[in-house]
Coordinates of C-alpha atoms and ligand atoms in Angstrom, one line a residue:
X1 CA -22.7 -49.5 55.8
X2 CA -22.2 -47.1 52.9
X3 CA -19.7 -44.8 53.2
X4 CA -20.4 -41.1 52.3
X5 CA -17.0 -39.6 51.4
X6 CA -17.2 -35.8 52.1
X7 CA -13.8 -35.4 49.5
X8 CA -14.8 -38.2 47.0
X9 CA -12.6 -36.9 44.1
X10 CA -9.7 -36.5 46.5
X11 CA -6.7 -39.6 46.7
X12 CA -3.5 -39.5 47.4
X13 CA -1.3 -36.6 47.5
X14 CA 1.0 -36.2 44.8
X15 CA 3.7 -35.6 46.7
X16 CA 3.4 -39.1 48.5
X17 CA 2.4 -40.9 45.3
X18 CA 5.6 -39.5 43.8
X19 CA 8.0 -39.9 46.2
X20 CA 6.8 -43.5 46.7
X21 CA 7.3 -43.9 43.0
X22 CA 11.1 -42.3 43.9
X23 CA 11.6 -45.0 46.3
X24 CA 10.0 -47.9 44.4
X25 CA 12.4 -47.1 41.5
X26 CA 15.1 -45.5 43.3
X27 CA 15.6 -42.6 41.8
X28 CA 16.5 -39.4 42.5
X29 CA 14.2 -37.4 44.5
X30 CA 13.5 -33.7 43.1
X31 CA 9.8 -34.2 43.4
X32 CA 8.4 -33.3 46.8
X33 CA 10.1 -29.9 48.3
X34 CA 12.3 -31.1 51.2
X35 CA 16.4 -30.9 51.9
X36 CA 17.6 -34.0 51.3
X37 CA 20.4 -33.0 54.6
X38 CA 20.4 -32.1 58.2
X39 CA 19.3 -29.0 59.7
X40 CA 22.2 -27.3 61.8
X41 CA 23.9 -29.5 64.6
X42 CA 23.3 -26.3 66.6
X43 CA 19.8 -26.4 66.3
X44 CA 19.6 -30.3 67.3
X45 CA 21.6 -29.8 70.3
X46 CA 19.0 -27.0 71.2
X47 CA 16.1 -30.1 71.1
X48 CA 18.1 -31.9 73.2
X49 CA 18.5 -29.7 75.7
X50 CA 15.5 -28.6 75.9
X51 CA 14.8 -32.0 76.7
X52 CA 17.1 -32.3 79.0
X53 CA 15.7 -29.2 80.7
X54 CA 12.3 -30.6 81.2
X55 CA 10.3 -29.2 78.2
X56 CA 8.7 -32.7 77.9
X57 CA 5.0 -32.1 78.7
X58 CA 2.3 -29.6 77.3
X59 CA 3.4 -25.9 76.1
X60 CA 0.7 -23.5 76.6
X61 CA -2.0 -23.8 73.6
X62 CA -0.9 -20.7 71.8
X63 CA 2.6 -21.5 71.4
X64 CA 5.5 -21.4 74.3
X65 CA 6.5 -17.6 75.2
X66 CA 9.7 -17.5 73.7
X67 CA 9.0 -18.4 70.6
X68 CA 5.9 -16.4 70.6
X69 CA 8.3 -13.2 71.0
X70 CA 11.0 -14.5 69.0
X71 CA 8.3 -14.8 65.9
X72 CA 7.4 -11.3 67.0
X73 CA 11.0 -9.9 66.9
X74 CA 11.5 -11.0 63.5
X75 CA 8.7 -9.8 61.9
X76 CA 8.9 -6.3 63.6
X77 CA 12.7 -6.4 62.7
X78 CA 12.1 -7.5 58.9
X79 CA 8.0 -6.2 58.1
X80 CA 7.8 -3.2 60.2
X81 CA 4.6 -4.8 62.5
X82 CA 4.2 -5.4 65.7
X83 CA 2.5 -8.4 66.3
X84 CA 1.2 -8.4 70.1
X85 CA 3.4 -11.9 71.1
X86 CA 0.0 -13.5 73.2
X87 CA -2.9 -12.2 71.3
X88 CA -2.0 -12.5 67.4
X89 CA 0.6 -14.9 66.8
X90 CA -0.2 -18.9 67.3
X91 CA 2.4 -21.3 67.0
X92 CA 0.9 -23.9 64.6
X93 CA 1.7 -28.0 63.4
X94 CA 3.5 -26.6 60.6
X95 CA 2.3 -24.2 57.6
X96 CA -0.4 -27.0 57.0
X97 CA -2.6 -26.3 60.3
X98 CA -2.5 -22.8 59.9
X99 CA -3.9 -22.8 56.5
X100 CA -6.9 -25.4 57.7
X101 CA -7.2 -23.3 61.0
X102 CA -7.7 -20.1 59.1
X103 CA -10.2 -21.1 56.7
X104 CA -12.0 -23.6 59.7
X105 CA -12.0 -20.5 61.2
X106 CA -14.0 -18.5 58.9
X107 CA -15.3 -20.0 55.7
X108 CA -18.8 -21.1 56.4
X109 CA -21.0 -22.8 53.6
X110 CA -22.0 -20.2 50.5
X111 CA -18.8 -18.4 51.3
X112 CA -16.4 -18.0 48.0
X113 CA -12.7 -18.0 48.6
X114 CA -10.6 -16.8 45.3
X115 CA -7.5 -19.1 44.8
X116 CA -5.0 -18.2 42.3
X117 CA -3.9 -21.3 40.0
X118 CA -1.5 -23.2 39.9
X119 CA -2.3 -23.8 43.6
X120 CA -1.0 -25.9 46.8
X121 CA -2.7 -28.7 46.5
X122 CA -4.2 -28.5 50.6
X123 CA -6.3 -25.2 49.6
X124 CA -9.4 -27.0 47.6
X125 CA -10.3 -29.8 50.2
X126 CA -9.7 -27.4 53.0
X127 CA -12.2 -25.2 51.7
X128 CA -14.6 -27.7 51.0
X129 CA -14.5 -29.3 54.2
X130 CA -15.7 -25.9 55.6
X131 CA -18.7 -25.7 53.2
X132 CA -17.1 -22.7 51.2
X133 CA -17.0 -22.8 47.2
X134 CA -13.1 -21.5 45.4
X135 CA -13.2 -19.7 43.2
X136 CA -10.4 -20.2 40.9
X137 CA -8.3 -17.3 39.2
X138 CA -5.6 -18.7 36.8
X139 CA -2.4 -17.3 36.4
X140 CA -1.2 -16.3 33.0
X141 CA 0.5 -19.2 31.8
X142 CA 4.4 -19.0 30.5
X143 CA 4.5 -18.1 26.6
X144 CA 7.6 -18.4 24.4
X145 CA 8.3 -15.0 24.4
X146 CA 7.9 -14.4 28.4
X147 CA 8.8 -17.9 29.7
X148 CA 7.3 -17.2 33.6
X149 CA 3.9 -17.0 35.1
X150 CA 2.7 -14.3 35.5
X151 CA -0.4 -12.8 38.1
X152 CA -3.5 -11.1 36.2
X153 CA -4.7 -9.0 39.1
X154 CA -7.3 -7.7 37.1
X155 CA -9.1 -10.7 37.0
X156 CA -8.6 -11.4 40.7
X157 CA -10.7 -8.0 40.9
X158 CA -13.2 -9.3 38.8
X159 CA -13.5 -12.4 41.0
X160 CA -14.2 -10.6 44.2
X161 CA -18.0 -10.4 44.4
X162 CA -21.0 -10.3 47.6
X163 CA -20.0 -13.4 48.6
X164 CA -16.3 -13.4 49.0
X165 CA -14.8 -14.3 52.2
X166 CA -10.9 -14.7 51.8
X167 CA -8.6 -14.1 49.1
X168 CA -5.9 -17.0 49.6
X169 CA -2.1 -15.9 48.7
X170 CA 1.4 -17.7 48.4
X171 CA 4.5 -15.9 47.5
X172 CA 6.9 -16.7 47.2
X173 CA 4.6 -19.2 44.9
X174 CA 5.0 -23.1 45.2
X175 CA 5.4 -24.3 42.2
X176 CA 6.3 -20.9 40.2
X177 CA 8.5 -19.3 41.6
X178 CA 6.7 -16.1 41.7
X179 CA 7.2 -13.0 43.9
X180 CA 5.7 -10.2 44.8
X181 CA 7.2 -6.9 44.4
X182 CA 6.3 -3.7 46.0
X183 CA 3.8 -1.9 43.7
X184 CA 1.8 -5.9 43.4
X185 CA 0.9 -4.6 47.2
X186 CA -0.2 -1.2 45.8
X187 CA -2.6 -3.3 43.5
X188 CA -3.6 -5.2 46.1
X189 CA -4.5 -2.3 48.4
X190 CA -6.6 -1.0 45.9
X191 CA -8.0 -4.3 44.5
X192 CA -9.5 -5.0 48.3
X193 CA -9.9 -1.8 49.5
X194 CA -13.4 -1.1 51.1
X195 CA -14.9 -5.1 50.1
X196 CA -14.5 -6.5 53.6
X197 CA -12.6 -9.2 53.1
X198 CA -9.7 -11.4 54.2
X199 CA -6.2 -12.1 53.0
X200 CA -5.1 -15.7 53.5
X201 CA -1.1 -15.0 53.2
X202 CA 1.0 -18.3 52.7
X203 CA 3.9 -17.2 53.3
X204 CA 5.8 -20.4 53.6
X205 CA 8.7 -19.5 51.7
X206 CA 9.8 -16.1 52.9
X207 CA 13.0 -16.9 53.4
X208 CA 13.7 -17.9 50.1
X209 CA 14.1 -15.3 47.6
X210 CA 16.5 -14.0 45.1
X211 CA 18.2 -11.9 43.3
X212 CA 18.5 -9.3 45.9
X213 CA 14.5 -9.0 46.0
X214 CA 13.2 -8.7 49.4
X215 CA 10.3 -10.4 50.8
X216 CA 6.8 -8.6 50.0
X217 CA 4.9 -9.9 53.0
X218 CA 1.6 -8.5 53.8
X219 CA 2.5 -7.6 56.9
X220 CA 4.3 -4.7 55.6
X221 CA 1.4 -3.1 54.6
X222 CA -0.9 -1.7 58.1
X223 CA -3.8 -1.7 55.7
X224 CA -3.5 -5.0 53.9
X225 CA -2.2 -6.5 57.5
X226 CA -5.4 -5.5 59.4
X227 CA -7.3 -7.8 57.7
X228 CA -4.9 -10.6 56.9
X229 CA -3.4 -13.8 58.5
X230 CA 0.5 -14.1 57.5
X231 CA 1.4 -17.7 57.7
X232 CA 4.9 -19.5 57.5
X233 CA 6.6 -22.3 58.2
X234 CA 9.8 -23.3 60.0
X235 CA 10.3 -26.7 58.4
X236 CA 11.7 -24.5 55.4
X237 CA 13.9 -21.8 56.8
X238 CA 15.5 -24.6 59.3
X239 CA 15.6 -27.8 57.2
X240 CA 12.7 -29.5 59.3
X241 CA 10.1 -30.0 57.4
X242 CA 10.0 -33.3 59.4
X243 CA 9.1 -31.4 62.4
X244 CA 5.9 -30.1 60.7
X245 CA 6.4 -26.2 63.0
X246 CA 5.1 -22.8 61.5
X247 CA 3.4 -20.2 62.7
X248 CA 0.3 -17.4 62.0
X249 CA -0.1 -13.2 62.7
X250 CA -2.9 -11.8 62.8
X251 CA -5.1 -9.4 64.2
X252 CA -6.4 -10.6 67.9
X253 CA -9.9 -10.5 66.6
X254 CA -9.1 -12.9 63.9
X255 CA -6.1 -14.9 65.8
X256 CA -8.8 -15.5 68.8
X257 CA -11.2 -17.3 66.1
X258 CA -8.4 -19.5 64.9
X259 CA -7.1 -20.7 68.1
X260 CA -10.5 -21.5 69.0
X261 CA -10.0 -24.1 65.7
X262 CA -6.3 -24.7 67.0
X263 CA -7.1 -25.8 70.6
X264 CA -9.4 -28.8 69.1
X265 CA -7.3 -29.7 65.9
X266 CA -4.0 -30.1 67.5
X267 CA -4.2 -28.1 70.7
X268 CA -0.5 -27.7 70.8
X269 CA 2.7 -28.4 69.2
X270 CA 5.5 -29.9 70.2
X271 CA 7.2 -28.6 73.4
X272 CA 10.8 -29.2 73.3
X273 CA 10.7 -28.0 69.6
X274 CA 9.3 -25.0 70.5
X275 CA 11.8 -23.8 72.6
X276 CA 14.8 -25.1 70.3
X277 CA 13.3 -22.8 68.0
X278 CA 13.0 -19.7 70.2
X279 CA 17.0 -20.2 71.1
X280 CA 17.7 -20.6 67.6
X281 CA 16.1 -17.6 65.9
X282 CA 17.8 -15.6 68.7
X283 CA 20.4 -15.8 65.8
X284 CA 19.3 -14.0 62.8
X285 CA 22.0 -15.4 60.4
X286 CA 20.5 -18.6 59.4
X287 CA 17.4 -17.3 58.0
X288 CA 19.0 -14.1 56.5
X289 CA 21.8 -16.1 54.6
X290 CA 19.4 -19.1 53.6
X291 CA 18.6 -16.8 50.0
X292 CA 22.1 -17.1 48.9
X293 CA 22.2 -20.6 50.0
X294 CA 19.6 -21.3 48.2
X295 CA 20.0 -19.2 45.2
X296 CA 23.5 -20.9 44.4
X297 CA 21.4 -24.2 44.2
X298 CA 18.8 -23.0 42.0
X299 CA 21.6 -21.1 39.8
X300 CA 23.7 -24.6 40.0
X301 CA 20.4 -27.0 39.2
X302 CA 19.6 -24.1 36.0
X303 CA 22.5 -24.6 34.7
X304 CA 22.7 -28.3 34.9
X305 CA 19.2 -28.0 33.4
X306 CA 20.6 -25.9 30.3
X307 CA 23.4 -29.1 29.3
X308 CA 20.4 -30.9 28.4
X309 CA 17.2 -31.0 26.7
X310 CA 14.5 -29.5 29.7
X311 CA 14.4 -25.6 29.6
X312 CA 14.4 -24.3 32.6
X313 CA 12.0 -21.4 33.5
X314 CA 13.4 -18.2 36.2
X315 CA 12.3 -18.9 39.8
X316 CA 12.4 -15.7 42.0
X317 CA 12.2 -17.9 44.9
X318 CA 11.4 -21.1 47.1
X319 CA 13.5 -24.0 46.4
X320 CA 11.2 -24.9 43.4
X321 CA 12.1 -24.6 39.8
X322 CA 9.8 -25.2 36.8
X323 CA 11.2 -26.6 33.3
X324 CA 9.8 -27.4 30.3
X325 CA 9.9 -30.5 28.7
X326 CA 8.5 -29.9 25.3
X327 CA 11.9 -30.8 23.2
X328 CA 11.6 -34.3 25.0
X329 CA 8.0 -35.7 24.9
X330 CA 4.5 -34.3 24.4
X331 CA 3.0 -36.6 27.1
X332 CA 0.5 -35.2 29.1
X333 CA 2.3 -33.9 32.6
X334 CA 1.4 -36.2 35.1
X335 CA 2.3 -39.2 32.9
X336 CA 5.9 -37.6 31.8
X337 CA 6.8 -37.5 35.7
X338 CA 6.2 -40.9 35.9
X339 CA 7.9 -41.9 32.8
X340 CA 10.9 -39.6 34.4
X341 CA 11.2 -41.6 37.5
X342 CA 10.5 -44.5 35.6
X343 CA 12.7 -44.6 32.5
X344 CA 15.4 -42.0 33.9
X345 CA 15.6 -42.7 37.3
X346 CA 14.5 -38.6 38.4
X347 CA 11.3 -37.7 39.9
X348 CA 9.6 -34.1 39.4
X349 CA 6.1 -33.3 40.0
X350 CA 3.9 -32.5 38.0
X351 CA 2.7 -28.7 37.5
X352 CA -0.6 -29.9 36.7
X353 CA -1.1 -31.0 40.2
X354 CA -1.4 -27.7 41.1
X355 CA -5.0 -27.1 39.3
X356 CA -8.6 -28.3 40.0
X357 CA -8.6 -30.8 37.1
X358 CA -5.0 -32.2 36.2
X359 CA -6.0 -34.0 33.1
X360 CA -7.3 -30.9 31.5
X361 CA -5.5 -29.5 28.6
X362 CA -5.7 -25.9 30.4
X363 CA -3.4 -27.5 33.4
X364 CA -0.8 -28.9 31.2
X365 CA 1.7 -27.2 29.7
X366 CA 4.4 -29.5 29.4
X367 CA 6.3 -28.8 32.7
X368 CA 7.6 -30.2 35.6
X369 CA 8.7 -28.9 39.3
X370 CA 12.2 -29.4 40.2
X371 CA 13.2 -28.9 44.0
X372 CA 16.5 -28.0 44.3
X373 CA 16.9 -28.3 48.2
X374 CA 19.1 -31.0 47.8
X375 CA 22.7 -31.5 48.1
X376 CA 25.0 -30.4 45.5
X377 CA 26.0 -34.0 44.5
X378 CA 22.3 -35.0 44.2
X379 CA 21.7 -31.9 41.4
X380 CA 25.1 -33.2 39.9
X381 CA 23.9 -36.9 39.4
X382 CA 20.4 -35.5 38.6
X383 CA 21.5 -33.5 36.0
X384 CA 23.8 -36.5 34.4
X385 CA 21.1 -38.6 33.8
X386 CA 18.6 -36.0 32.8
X387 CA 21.2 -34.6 30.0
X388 CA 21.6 -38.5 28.8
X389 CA 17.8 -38.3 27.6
Ligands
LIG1 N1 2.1 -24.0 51.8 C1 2.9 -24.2 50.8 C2 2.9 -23.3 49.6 C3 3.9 -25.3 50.9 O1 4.7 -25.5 49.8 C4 3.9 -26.1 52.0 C5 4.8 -27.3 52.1 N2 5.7 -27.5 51.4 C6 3.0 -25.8 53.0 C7 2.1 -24.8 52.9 C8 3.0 -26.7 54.2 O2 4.0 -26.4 55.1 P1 4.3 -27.3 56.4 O3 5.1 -28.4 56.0 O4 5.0 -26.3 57.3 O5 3.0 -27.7 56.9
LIG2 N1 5.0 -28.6 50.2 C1 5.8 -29.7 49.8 C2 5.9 -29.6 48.2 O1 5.4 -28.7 47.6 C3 5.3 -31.0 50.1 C4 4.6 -31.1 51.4 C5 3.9 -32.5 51.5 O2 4.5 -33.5 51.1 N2 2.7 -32.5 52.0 O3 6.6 -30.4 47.7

């Protein structure tokens, strides 16, 4: 039999290949973005009891009721929406099942769906598998003289045509950094207004923002949020990304067509999680003081990063850092992260994994992703190896 692959040019991800490479050469792992320690002890004794209370057999397919109206709480408390708890918000197998749902959901073949490069590597196949074409829209690449990425919404206007379907966002932006800031939703507003269609919001990193910036999410804005599906993901605001939990909002229109996805990819997620979760966010501290905790680990890794020969770039949020590595080699990006793990016993991932074609010239630009969501002695030896190079 001949096997017809429907994603021939697809492998591995990177974030497997490198932090196999990570283990095969033990070295330290600041390559794919997890905490390298335990969520709260709180929140584990939560599981347990939930356990213990007989949440062992199959929520309801939407999500379980009190984390459908803790989700709810927060965004009304932080956004200013009300998302109706049974109609519009589905609790989904992490950030990742959301995104496929969505676009499932509503991408049919000839649709176009405008990505914004660099990209999470999930958004391509998932669009292909649904028949739809991307339509890619680069960010403007760091220069000398203005070392960040920055977004050209002009040309995201220009991409919007007849036969756009969904406009797919994610800020804070995995691997940049980037935020968005208020008058980016202005633009936005106008930049959609009157074409019809959708906002794909991954918003997987909400939480995780700095500098006293406050999370833009698109459910601030009653126009942008009529139209859009917000997305997150509790494996990063909690330190589970092992429990593979997040969540969507969005209209009940549009949340009815997703579930209908949901219900046959997954059909639920995991019970005694779920309610672990709903006890736990009854506590707003965690996820209102996980910024700081994570800003004093980017500002710790940055300046780690300045002692040697990498320049680090700003990050405005996630736990994700990007550095440049042109004083140290002019390999291509993908080859230097091996080298890295390799020679000097650190793993990063390349940026260039974040664009259609990663041995193109336009993907590389000599940098690599750092995730700082690691404990402080782990930046510490990091850094003492990278500054030996
Ligand atoms: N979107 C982005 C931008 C991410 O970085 C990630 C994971 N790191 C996801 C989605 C997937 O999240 P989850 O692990 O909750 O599926
Ligand atoms: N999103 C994480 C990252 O960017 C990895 C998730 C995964 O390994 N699939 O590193």
């Amino acid at each position: 039999m001949k096997l017809e692959s429907k994603l021939p040019e697809v492998g591995t991800t990177i974030f497997t290949v490198m932090s196999q490479l990570a283990n095969e050469h033990k070295a330290i792992n600041l390559g794919q973005g997890f905490p390298d320690f335990n969520p709260d002890p709180k929140l584990l004794a939560f599981v347990a009891q939930a356990m213990a209370d007989g949440h062992n057999q199959y929520p309801p397919m939407p999500g379980v009721a009190p984390l459908l109206n803790a989700v709810a709480a927060k965004v009304q408390a932080l956004y200013d929406m009300a998302y109706a708890p049974q109609t519009e918000i589905t609790i989904t197998s992490g950030a990742t099942e959301a995104l496929m749902a969505t676009i499932m959901a509503f991408v049919k073949p000839g649709d176009e769906v405008i990505v914004i490069a660099p990209f999470y590597d999930l958004y391509l196949p998932a669009i292909k598998l649904a028949g739809g074409t991307p339509v890619i829209v680069p960010m403007r690449p760091p220069t000398i003289n203005d070392p960040s990425y920055r977004m050209d919404w002009q040309r995201v206007r220009d991409a919007i045509g007849r036969k756009t379907r969904l406009l797919m966002l994610n800020f804070p932006h995995n691997p940049t950094g980037l935020v968005l800031n208020d008058d980016d939703l202005d633009t936005l507003e106008t930049i959609v207004h009157g074409t019809g269609i959708m906002l794909l919001s991954d918003e997987a990193y909400e939480h995780i923002i700095f500098d006293g910036k406050k999370h833009q999410s698109l459910a601030r804005r009653k126009s942008l949020a009529a139209h859009s599906i917000v997305i997150s993901s509790f494996g990063k605001t909690y330190h589970t990304t092992g429990w593979k939990i997040g969540y969507c909002c969005a209209p009940k229109a549009i949340t009815a067509e997703i579930r209908k996805v949901h219900q046959f990819m997954v059909f639920t997620v995991s019970s005694p999680m779920q309610h672990a979760l709903a006890h736990y966010m009854q506590d707003p501290e965690p996820y209102l003081s996980l910024s700081a905790f994570y800003q004093k680990k980017r500002d710790r890794l940055h300046a780690g990063l300045l002692t040697t020969r990498f320049r680090p770039l700003p990050s405005q949020g996630t736990f994700f850092l990007l550095a440049d590595y042109r004083r140290i080699s002019d390999l291509p990006e993908a080859e230097f992260a091996r080298w890295l793990t390799v020679e000097h016993g650190v793993t990063v991932i390349p940026v260039s994994a974040f664009y259609r074609d990663p041995n193109h010239p336009d993907s590389n630009h000599q940098l690599a992703r750092f995730c700082f969501a690691k404990q402080d002695d782990t930046l510490d030896a990091a850094v003492a190896k990278l500054a030996a190079i």
